[in-house]
């Protein structure tokens, strides 16, 4: 366990974190009960919170862009992807408790939205987990130069696996955590809005990180040529 500090601090803190993956495959009548939808959403938000918060403290002496730029690069995205799903989940719980949950989520059939999202959320969660553990002490939230270049694990196939994982987790967590409050259509719309907000932010941050690493780690340019894909092998 000592080899995997993030493993000990993240998803295994609560059995509730398994609900986003198990919920779509429960019997339909149980699956669509309002409080179950809301609790599943809260579990989703909790899991994304654990995978979205910093594992290691940012080394103050390594921050190269100054406190204002660093704040602007990190905080808006952090507030959007972490606290948004949590807020939606708490409102979903209140809706479920009041008996005013939208009728659109009631059905005797399996929730197809969750059937689609659960594998995506699971795969992106696993990828994010593997990426963070592979980086180990090199994983921080600020745009800093890491102590060493990591080229193993998922980084042997793409240069930025944790970012594509976060891009997929963000919209999925919004959709799942908002089901009990907004219903399917609004949750999907909100998820797409989150994706469109995050994508340009991630692209800009990637440019900053690549500039820092290319300037300070001599092996990075060779790594870029060896692994040309940022997010998806053969695509981009």
PDB file of C-alpha atoms in Angstrom:
ATOM      1  CA  UNK A   1       0.000   0.000   0.000  1.00  0.00           C
ATOM      2  CA  UNK A   2       2.932   2.314   0.653  1.00  0.00           C
ATOM      3  CA  UNK A   3       3.802   2.243  -3.050  1.00  0.00           C
ATOM      4  CA  UNK A   4       0.406   3.689  -3.892  1.00  0.00           C
ATOM      5  CA  UNK A   5      -0.299   6.670  -1.599  1.00  0.00           C
ATOM      6  CA  UNK A   6      -3.212   7.788  -3.734  1.00  0.00           C
ATOM      7  CA  UNK A   7      -4.743   4.313  -3.554  1.00  0.00           C
ATOM      8  CA  UNK A   8      -4.922   4.594   0.223  1.00  0.00           C
ATOM      9  CA  UNK A   9      -6.469   8.068   0.164  1.00  0.00           C
ATOM     10  CA  UNK A  10      -9.049   7.950  -2.579  1.00  0.00           C
ATOM     11  CA  UNK A  11     -11.806   5.661  -3.745  1.00  0.00           C
ATOM     12  CA  UNK A  12     -11.573   3.076  -0.992  1.00  0.00           C
ATOM     13  CA  UNK A  13     -12.609   5.539   1.720  1.00  0.00           C
ATOM     14  CA  UNK A  14     -16.260   4.597   1.306  1.00  0.00           C
ATOM     15  CA  UNK A  15     -18.259   1.750  -0.209  1.00  0.00           C
ATOM     16  CA  UNK A  16     -20.642   4.427  -1.476  1.00  0.00           C
ATOM     17  CA  UNK A  17     -18.128   5.246  -4.194  1.00  0.00           C
ATOM     18  CA  UNK A  18     -19.026   1.989  -5.931  1.00  0.00           C
ATOM     19  CA  UNK A  19     -22.633   3.071  -6.431  1.00  0.00           C
ATOM     20  CA  UNK A  20     -22.042   4.975  -9.693  1.00  0.00           C
ATOM     21  CA  UNK A  21     -20.742   1.752 -11.232  1.00  0.00           C
ATOM     22  CA  UNK A  22     -23.317  -0.616  -9.725  1.00  0.00           C
ATOM     23  CA  UNK A  23     -26.425   1.542  -9.930  1.00  0.00           C
ATOM     24  CA  UNK A  24     -27.252   1.034 -13.656  1.00  0.00           C
ATOM     25  CA  UNK A  25     -27.305  -2.729 -13.215  1.00  0.00           C
ATOM     26  CA  UNK A  26     -29.679  -2.846 -10.256  1.00  0.00           C
ATOM     27  CA  UNK A  27     -33.332  -3.908 -10.781  1.00  0.00           C
ATOM     28  CA  UNK A  28     -35.211  -1.116 -12.547  1.00  0.00           C
ATOM     29  CA  UNK A  29     -37.727  -0.438  -9.762  1.00  0.00           C
ATOM     30  CA  UNK A  30     -34.940  -0.055  -7.219  1.00  0.00           C
ATOM     31  CA  UNK A  31     -32.731   1.874  -9.625  1.00  0.00           C
ATOM     32  CA  UNK A  32     -35.279   4.607 -10.281  1.00  0.00           C
ATOM     33  CA  UNK A  33     -36.320   5.147  -6.684  1.00  0.00           C
ATOM     34  CA  UNK A  34     -35.610   8.874  -6.107  1.00  0.00           C
ATOM     35  CA  UNK A  35     -33.387   8.578  -3.055  1.00  0.00           C
ATOM     36  CA  UNK A  36     -31.238   5.940  -4.773  1.00  0.00           C
ATOM     37  CA  UNK A  37     -30.707   8.214  -7.764  1.00  0.00           C
ATOM     38  CA  UNK A  38     -29.729  11.067  -5.459  1.00  0.00           C
ATOM     39  CA  UNK A  39     -27.377   9.009  -3.281  1.00  0.00           C
ATOM     40  CA  UNK A  40     -25.725   7.587  -6.387  1.00  0.00           C
ATOM     41  CA  UNK A  41     -25.206  11.138  -7.620  1.00  0.00           C
ATOM     42  CA  UNK A  42     -23.653  12.147  -4.311  1.00  0.00           C
ATOM     43  CA  UNK A  43     -21.343   9.133  -4.477  1.00  0.00           C
ATOM     44  CA  UNK A  44     -20.333  10.139  -7.986  1.00  0.00           C
ATOM     45  CA  UNK A  45     -19.538  13.658  -6.819  1.00  0.00           C
ATOM     46  CA  UNK A  46     -17.532  12.325  -3.872  1.00  0.00           C
ATOM     47  CA  UNK A  47     -15.495  10.034  -6.098  1.00  0.00           C
ATOM     48  CA  UNK A  48     -14.771  12.830  -8.550  1.00  0.00           C
ATOM     49  CA  UNK A  49     -13.813  15.100  -5.645  1.00  0.00           C
ATOM     50  CA  UNK A  50     -11.235  12.562  -4.429  1.00  0.00           C
ATOM     51  CA  UNK A  51      -9.839  12.144  -7.938  1.00  0.00           C
ATOM     52  CA  UNK A  52      -9.824  15.888  -8.565  1.00  0.00           C
ATOM     53  CA  UNK A  53      -8.078  17.182  -5.464  1.00  0.00           C
ATOM     54  CA  UNK A  54      -4.324  17.434  -5.135  1.00  0.00           C
ATOM     55  CA  UNK A  55      -2.501  14.374  -3.845  1.00  0.00           C
ATOM     56  CA  UNK A  56       0.781  16.144  -3.168  1.00  0.00           C
ATOM     57  CA  UNK A  57       1.323  19.734  -2.047  1.00  0.00           C
ATOM     58  CA  UNK A  58       2.570  22.110  -4.743  1.00  0.00           C
ATOM     59  CA  UNK A  59       6.267  22.895  -4.180  1.00  0.00           C
ATOM     60  CA  UNK A  60       6.203  26.660  -3.638  1.00  0.00           C
ATOM     61  CA  UNK A  61       9.715  27.159  -4.924  1.00  0.00           C
ATOM     62  CA  UNK A  62       8.853  25.451  -8.220  1.00  0.00           C
ATOM     63  CA  UNK A  63       5.872  27.608  -9.200  1.00  0.00           C
ATOM     64  CA  UNK A  64       7.106  29.511 -12.230  1.00  0.00           C
ATOM     65  CA  UNK A  65       4.093  31.572 -13.269  1.00  0.00           C
ATOM     66  CA  UNK A  66       3.425  33.590 -10.137  1.00  0.00           C
ATOM     67  CA  UNK A  67       0.508  33.422  -7.657  1.00  0.00           C
ATOM     68  CA  UNK A  68      -2.075  35.297  -9.784  1.00  0.00           C
ATOM     69  CA  UNK A  69      -1.515  33.266 -12.952  1.00  0.00           C
ATOM     70  CA  UNK A  70      -1.424  30.054 -10.946  1.00  0.00           C
ATOM     71  CA  UNK A  71      -4.726  30.906  -9.256  1.00  0.00           C
ATOM     72  CA  UNK A  72      -6.408  31.738 -12.571  1.00  0.00           C
ATOM     73  CA  UNK A  73      -5.129  28.508 -14.121  1.00  0.00           C
ATOM     74  CA  UNK A  74      -6.384  26.253 -11.341  1.00  0.00           C
ATOM     75  CA  UNK A  75      -9.312  27.578  -9.335  1.00  0.00           C
ATOM     76  CA  UNK A  76     -12.054  28.127 -11.966  1.00  0.00           C
ATOM     77  CA  UNK A  77     -11.606  24.616 -13.335  1.00  0.00           C
ATOM     78  CA  UNK A  78     -11.402  23.126  -9.843  1.00  0.00           C
ATOM     79  CA  UNK A  79     -14.606  24.849  -8.745  1.00  0.00           C
ATOM     80  CA  UNK A  80     -16.414  23.762 -11.925  1.00  0.00           C
ATOM     81  CA  UNK A  81     -15.480  20.100 -11.992  1.00  0.00           C
ATOM     82  CA  UNK A  82     -15.367  19.357  -8.267  1.00  0.00           C
ATOM     83  CA  UNK A  83     -17.964  21.447  -6.447  1.00  0.00           C
ATOM     84  CA  UNK A  84     -20.566  21.514  -9.231  1.00  0.00           C
ATOM     85  CA  UNK A  85     -21.440  17.805  -9.024  1.00  0.00           C
ATOM     86  CA  UNK A  86     -21.422  17.936  -5.227  1.00  0.00           C
ATOM     87  CA  UNK A  87     -23.905  20.832  -5.211  1.00  0.00           C
ATOM     88  CA  UNK A  88     -26.140  19.055  -7.728  1.00  0.00           C
ATOM     89  CA  UNK A  89     -26.100  15.923  -5.603  1.00  0.00           C
ATOM     90  CA  UNK A  90     -27.154  17.700  -2.427  1.00  0.00           C
ATOM     91  CA  UNK A  91     -30.020  19.402  -4.258  1.00  0.00           C
ATOM     92  CA  UNK A  92     -30.960  16.013  -5.705  1.00  0.00           C
ATOM     93  CA  UNK A  93     -31.133  14.600  -2.186  1.00  0.00           C
ATOM     94  CA  UNK A  94     -33.432  17.441  -1.119  1.00  0.00           C
ATOM     95  CA  UNK A  95     -35.628  16.850  -4.158  1.00  0.00           C
ATOM     96  CA  UNK A  96     -35.854  13.158  -3.395  1.00  0.00           C
ATOM     97  CA  UNK A  97     -36.698  13.824   0.251  1.00  0.00           C
ATOM     98  CA  UNK A  98     -39.428  16.301  -0.688  1.00  0.00           C
ATOM     99  CA  UNK A  99     -41.082  13.949  -3.166  1.00  0.00           C
ATOM    100  CA  UNK A 100     -40.790  16.461  -6.018  1.00  0.00           C
ATOM    101  CA  UNK A 101     -38.237  14.555  -8.074  1.00  0.00           C
ATOM    102  CA  UNK A 102     -38.869  15.129 -11.815  1.00  0.00           C
ATOM    103  CA  UNK A 103     -41.213  12.577 -13.319  1.00  0.00           C
ATOM    104  CA  UNK A 104     -38.808  12.074 -16.224  1.00  0.00           C
ATOM    105  CA  UNK A 105     -36.596   9.810 -14.128  1.00  0.00           C
ATOM    106  CA  UNK A 106     -39.421   7.465 -13.100  1.00  0.00           C
ATOM    107  CA  UNK A 107     -39.615   4.359 -15.210  1.00  0.00           C
ATOM    108  CA  UNK A 108     -40.122   0.637 -14.917  1.00  0.00           C
ATOM    109  CA  UNK A 109     -37.302   0.174 -17.446  1.00  0.00           C
ATOM    110  CA  UNK A 110     -33.571   0.332 -16.873  1.00  0.00           C
ATOM    111  CA  UNK A 111     -32.151   3.852 -16.989  1.00  0.00           C
ATOM    112  CA  UNK A 112     -30.358   3.932 -20.357  1.00  0.00           C
ATOM    113  CA  UNK A 113     -28.496   7.114 -19.447  1.00  0.00           C
ATOM    114  CA  UNK A 114     -26.771   5.405 -16.554  1.00  0.00           C
ATOM    115  CA  UNK A 115     -26.140   2.257 -18.591  1.00  0.00           C
ATOM    116  CA  UNK A 116     -24.184   4.407 -21.051  1.00  0.00           C
ATOM    117  CA  UNK A 117     -22.398   6.570 -18.498  1.00  0.00           C
ATOM    118  CA  UNK A 118     -21.308   3.933 -15.991  1.00  0.00           C
ATOM    119  CA  UNK A 119     -18.686   2.287 -18.260  1.00  0.00           C
ATOM    120  CA  UNK A 120     -17.408   5.716 -19.370  1.00  0.00           C
ATOM    121  CA  UNK A 121     -17.184   6.939 -15.787  1.00  0.00           C
ATOM    122  CA  UNK A 122     -15.517   3.702 -14.668  1.00  0.00           C
ATOM    123  CA  UNK A 123     -12.946   3.724 -17.495  1.00  0.00           C
ATOM    124  CA  UNK A 124     -12.080   7.396 -17.004  1.00  0.00           C
ATOM    125  CA  UNK A 125     -11.856   6.925 -13.224  1.00  0.00           C
ATOM    126  CA  UNK A 126      -9.498   3.972 -13.674  1.00  0.00           C
ATOM    127  CA  UNK A 127      -7.353   5.895 -16.162  1.00  0.00           C
ATOM    128  CA  UNK A 128      -7.151   8.917 -13.870  1.00  0.00           C
ATOM    129  CA  UNK A 129      -6.257   6.648 -10.959  1.00  0.00           C
ATOM    130  CA  UNK A 130      -3.487   4.910 -12.942  1.00  0.00           C
ATOM    131  CA  UNK A 131      -2.100   8.194 -14.265  1.00  0.00           C
ATOM    132  CA  UNK A 132      -1.890   9.785 -10.809  1.00  0.00           C
ATOM    133  CA  UNK A 133      -0.271   6.714  -9.275  1.00  0.00           C
ATOM    134  CA  UNK A 134       2.217   6.471 -12.130  1.00  0.00           C
ATOM    135  CA  UNK A 135       3.295  10.074 -11.564  1.00  0.00           C
ATOM    136  CA  UNK A 136       3.502   9.581  -7.805  1.00  0.00           C
ATOM    137  CA  UNK A 137       5.208  12.557  -6.168  1.00  0.00           C
ATOM    138  CA  UNK A 138       5.381  14.332  -9.519  1.00  0.00           C
ATOM    139  CA  UNK A 139       1.608  14.841  -9.588  1.00  0.00           C
ATOM    140  CA  UNK A 140       0.576  18.338  -8.465  1.00  0.00           C
ATOM    141  CA  UNK A 141      -2.126  20.731  -9.657  1.00  0.00           C
ATOM    142  CA  UNK A 142       0.001  23.779 -10.347  1.00  0.00           C
ATOM    143  CA  UNK A 143       1.781  24.238 -13.675  1.00  0.00           C
ATOM    144  CA  UNK A 144       5.256  23.313 -12.436  1.00  0.00           C
ATOM    145  CA  UNK A 145       8.210  21.398 -13.813  1.00  0.00           C
ATOM    146  CA  UNK A 146       8.203  17.832 -12.409  1.00  0.00           C
ATOM    147  CA  UNK A 147      11.330  16.411 -10.822  1.00  0.00           C
ATOM    148  CA  UNK A 148      11.573  13.683 -13.453  1.00  0.00           C
ATOM    149  CA  UNK A 149      10.009  12.661 -16.753  1.00  0.00           C
ATOM    150  CA  UNK A 150       7.614   9.716 -16.378  1.00  0.00           C
ATOM    151  CA  UNK A 151       7.212   7.577 -19.500  1.00  0.00           C
ATOM    152  CA  UNK A 152       5.767   4.357 -18.076  1.00  0.00           C
ATOM    153  CA  UNK A 153       2.203   3.127 -17.505  1.00  0.00           C
ATOM    154  CA  UNK A 154      -0.394   5.093 -19.492  1.00  0.00           C
ATOM    155  CA  UNK A 155       2.292   7.695 -20.269  1.00  0.00           C
ATOM    156  CA  UNK A 156       3.921   5.181 -22.610  1.00  0.00           C
ATOM    157  CA  UNK A 157       0.910   5.559 -24.948  1.00  0.00           C
ATOM    158  CA  UNK A 158      -0.284   9.161 -24.506  1.00  0.00           C
ATOM    159  CA  UNK A 159       1.393  12.178 -22.946  1.00  0.00           C
ATOM    160  CA  UNK A 160      -1.574  13.466 -20.950  1.00  0.00           C
ATOM    161  CA  UNK A 161      -3.788  10.560 -19.806  1.00  0.00           C
ATOM    162  CA  UNK A 162      -4.982  12.286 -16.631  1.00  0.00           C
ATOM    163  CA  UNK A 163      -6.459  15.153 -18.671  1.00  0.00           C
ATOM    164  CA  UNK A 164      -8.524  13.024 -21.028  1.00  0.00           C
ATOM    165  CA  UNK A 165      -9.716  11.070 -17.977  1.00  0.00           C
ATOM    166  CA  UNK A 166     -10.809  14.293 -16.272  1.00  0.00           C
ATOM    167  CA  UNK A 167     -12.520  15.489 -19.468  1.00  0.00           C
ATOM    168  CA  UNK A 168     -14.634  12.333 -19.521  1.00  0.00           C
ATOM    169  CA  UNK A 169     -15.242  12.218 -15.766  1.00  0.00           C
ATOM    170  CA  UNK A 170     -16.430  15.821 -15.542  1.00  0.00           C
ATOM    171  CA  UNK A 171     -19.465  15.670 -17.852  1.00  0.00           C
ATOM    172  CA  UNK A 172     -20.327  12.148 -16.685  1.00  0.00           C
ATOM    173  CA  UNK A 173     -20.327  13.220 -13.039  1.00  0.00           C
ATOM    174  CA  UNK A 174     -22.564  16.209 -13.836  1.00  0.00           C
ATOM    175  CA  UNK A 175     -25.069  14.042 -15.679  1.00  0.00           C
ATOM    176  CA  UNK A 176     -25.213  11.357 -12.994  1.00  0.00           C
ATOM    177  CA  UNK A 177     -25.272  13.723 -10.007  1.00  0.00           C
ATOM    178  CA  UNK A 178     -27.934  15.929 -11.594  1.00  0.00           C
ATOM    179  CA  UNK A 179     -30.403  13.213 -12.562  1.00  0.00           C
ATOM    180  CA  UNK A 180     -32.451  13.477  -9.392  1.00  0.00           C
ATOM    181  CA  UNK A 181     -32.742  17.251  -9.739  1.00  0.00           C
ATOM    182  CA  UNK A 182     -32.781  18.077 -13.429  1.00  0.00           C
ATOM    183  CA  UNK A 183     -33.904  14.966 -15.246  1.00  0.00           C
ATOM    184  CA  UNK A 184     -32.151  13.359 -18.191  1.00  0.00           C
ATOM    185  CA  UNK A 185     -32.294  16.071 -20.870  1.00  0.00           C
ATOM    186  CA  UNK A 186     -31.094  18.931 -18.676  1.00  0.00           C
ATOM    187  CA  UNK A 187     -28.376  16.768 -17.108  1.00  0.00           C
ATOM    188  CA  UNK A 188     -27.005  15.810 -20.524  1.00  0.00           C
ATOM    189  CA  UNK A 189     -27.076  19.447 -21.604  1.00  0.00           C
ATOM    190  CA  UNK A 190     -25.229  20.530 -18.483  1.00  0.00           C
ATOM    191  CA  UNK A 191     -22.678  17.773 -19.001  1.00  0.00           C
ATOM    192  CA  UNK A 192     -21.968  19.006 -22.531  1.00  0.00           C
ATOM    193  CA  UNK A 193     -21.599  22.583 -21.280  1.00  0.00           C
ATOM    194  CA  UNK A 194     -19.054  21.403 -18.705  1.00  0.00           C
ATOM    195  CA  UNK A 195     -17.130  19.536 -21.415  1.00  0.00           C
ATOM    196  CA  UNK A 196     -17.029  22.616 -23.653  1.00  0.00           C
ATOM    197  CA  UNK A 197     -15.818  24.743 -20.726  1.00  0.00           C
ATOM    198  CA  UNK A 198     -13.094  22.302 -19.748  1.00  0.00           C
ATOM    199  CA  UNK A 199     -11.712  21.506 -23.207  1.00  0.00           C
ATOM    200  CA  UNK A 200     -10.159  24.926 -24.041  1.00  0.00           C
ATOM    201  CA  UNK A 201      -8.896  25.244 -20.455  1.00  0.00           C
ATOM    202  CA  UNK A 202      -7.128  21.887 -20.712  1.00  0.00           C
ATOM    203  CA  UNK A 203      -5.643  22.723 -24.117  1.00  0.00           C
ATOM    204  CA  UNK A 204      -4.222  26.009 -22.812  1.00  0.00           C
ATOM    205  CA  UNK A 205      -2.825  24.304 -19.728  1.00  0.00           C
ATOM    206  CA  UNK A 206      -1.220  21.607 -21.881  1.00  0.00           C
ATOM    207  CA  UNK A 207       0.604  24.278 -23.865  1.00  0.00           C
ATOM    208  CA  UNK A 208       1.918  25.814 -20.637  1.00  0.00           C
ATOM    209  CA  UNK A 209       3.090  22.476 -19.261  1.00  0.00           C
ATOM    210  CA  UNK A 210       4.737  21.439 -22.524  1.00  0.00           C
ATOM    211  CA  UNK A 211       6.592  24.755 -22.647  1.00  0.00           C
ATOM    212  CA  UNK A 212       7.862  24.307 -19.078  1.00  0.00           C
ATOM    213  CA  UNK A 213       8.899  20.701 -19.586  1.00  0.00           C
ATOM    214  CA  UNK A 214      10.517  21.343 -22.959  1.00  0.00           C
ATOM    215  CA  UNK A 215      12.560  24.145 -21.420  1.00  0.00           C
ATOM    216  CA  UNK A 216      13.610  22.346 -18.238  1.00  0.00           C
ATOM    217  CA  UNK A 217      13.710  18.619 -19.048  1.00  0.00           C
ATOM    218  CA  UNK A 218      16.092  17.782 -21.871  1.00  0.00           C
ATOM    219  CA  UNK A 219      14.512  14.374 -22.571  1.00  0.00           C
ATOM    220  CA  UNK A 220      11.031  15.816 -23.110  1.00  0.00           C
ATOM    221  CA  UNK A 221      11.402  16.730 -26.803  1.00  0.00           C
ATOM    222  CA  UNK A 222      12.531  13.187 -27.589  1.00  0.00           C
ATOM    223  CA  UNK A 223       9.566  11.872 -25.584  1.00  0.00           C
ATOM    224  CA  UNK A 224       7.202  14.081 -27.633  1.00  0.00           C
ATOM    225  CA  UNK A 225       8.530  12.524 -30.837  1.00  0.00           C
ATOM    226  CA  UNK A 226       8.349   8.997 -29.440  1.00  0.00           C
ATOM    227  CA  UNK A 227       4.812   9.488 -28.056  1.00  0.00           C
ATOM    228  CA  UNK A 228       3.129  11.999 -30.408  1.00  0.00           C
ATOM    229  CA  UNK A 229      -0.388  11.584 -29.012  1.00  0.00           C
ATOM    230  CA  UNK A 230      -1.673  13.807 -26.207  1.00  0.00           C
ATOM    231  CA  UNK A 231      -5.057  12.234 -25.423  1.00  0.00           C
ATOM    232  CA  UNK A 232      -6.013   9.339 -27.705  1.00  0.00           C
ATOM    233  CA  UNK A 233      -3.509   7.150 -29.607  1.00  0.00           C
ATOM    234  CA  UNK A 234      -3.875   7.613 -33.336  1.00  0.00           C
ATOM    235  CA  UNK A 235      -6.291  10.551 -32.946  1.00  0.00           C
ATOM    236  CA  UNK A 236      -4.691  13.489 -31.122  1.00  0.00           C
TER     237      UNK A 236
END
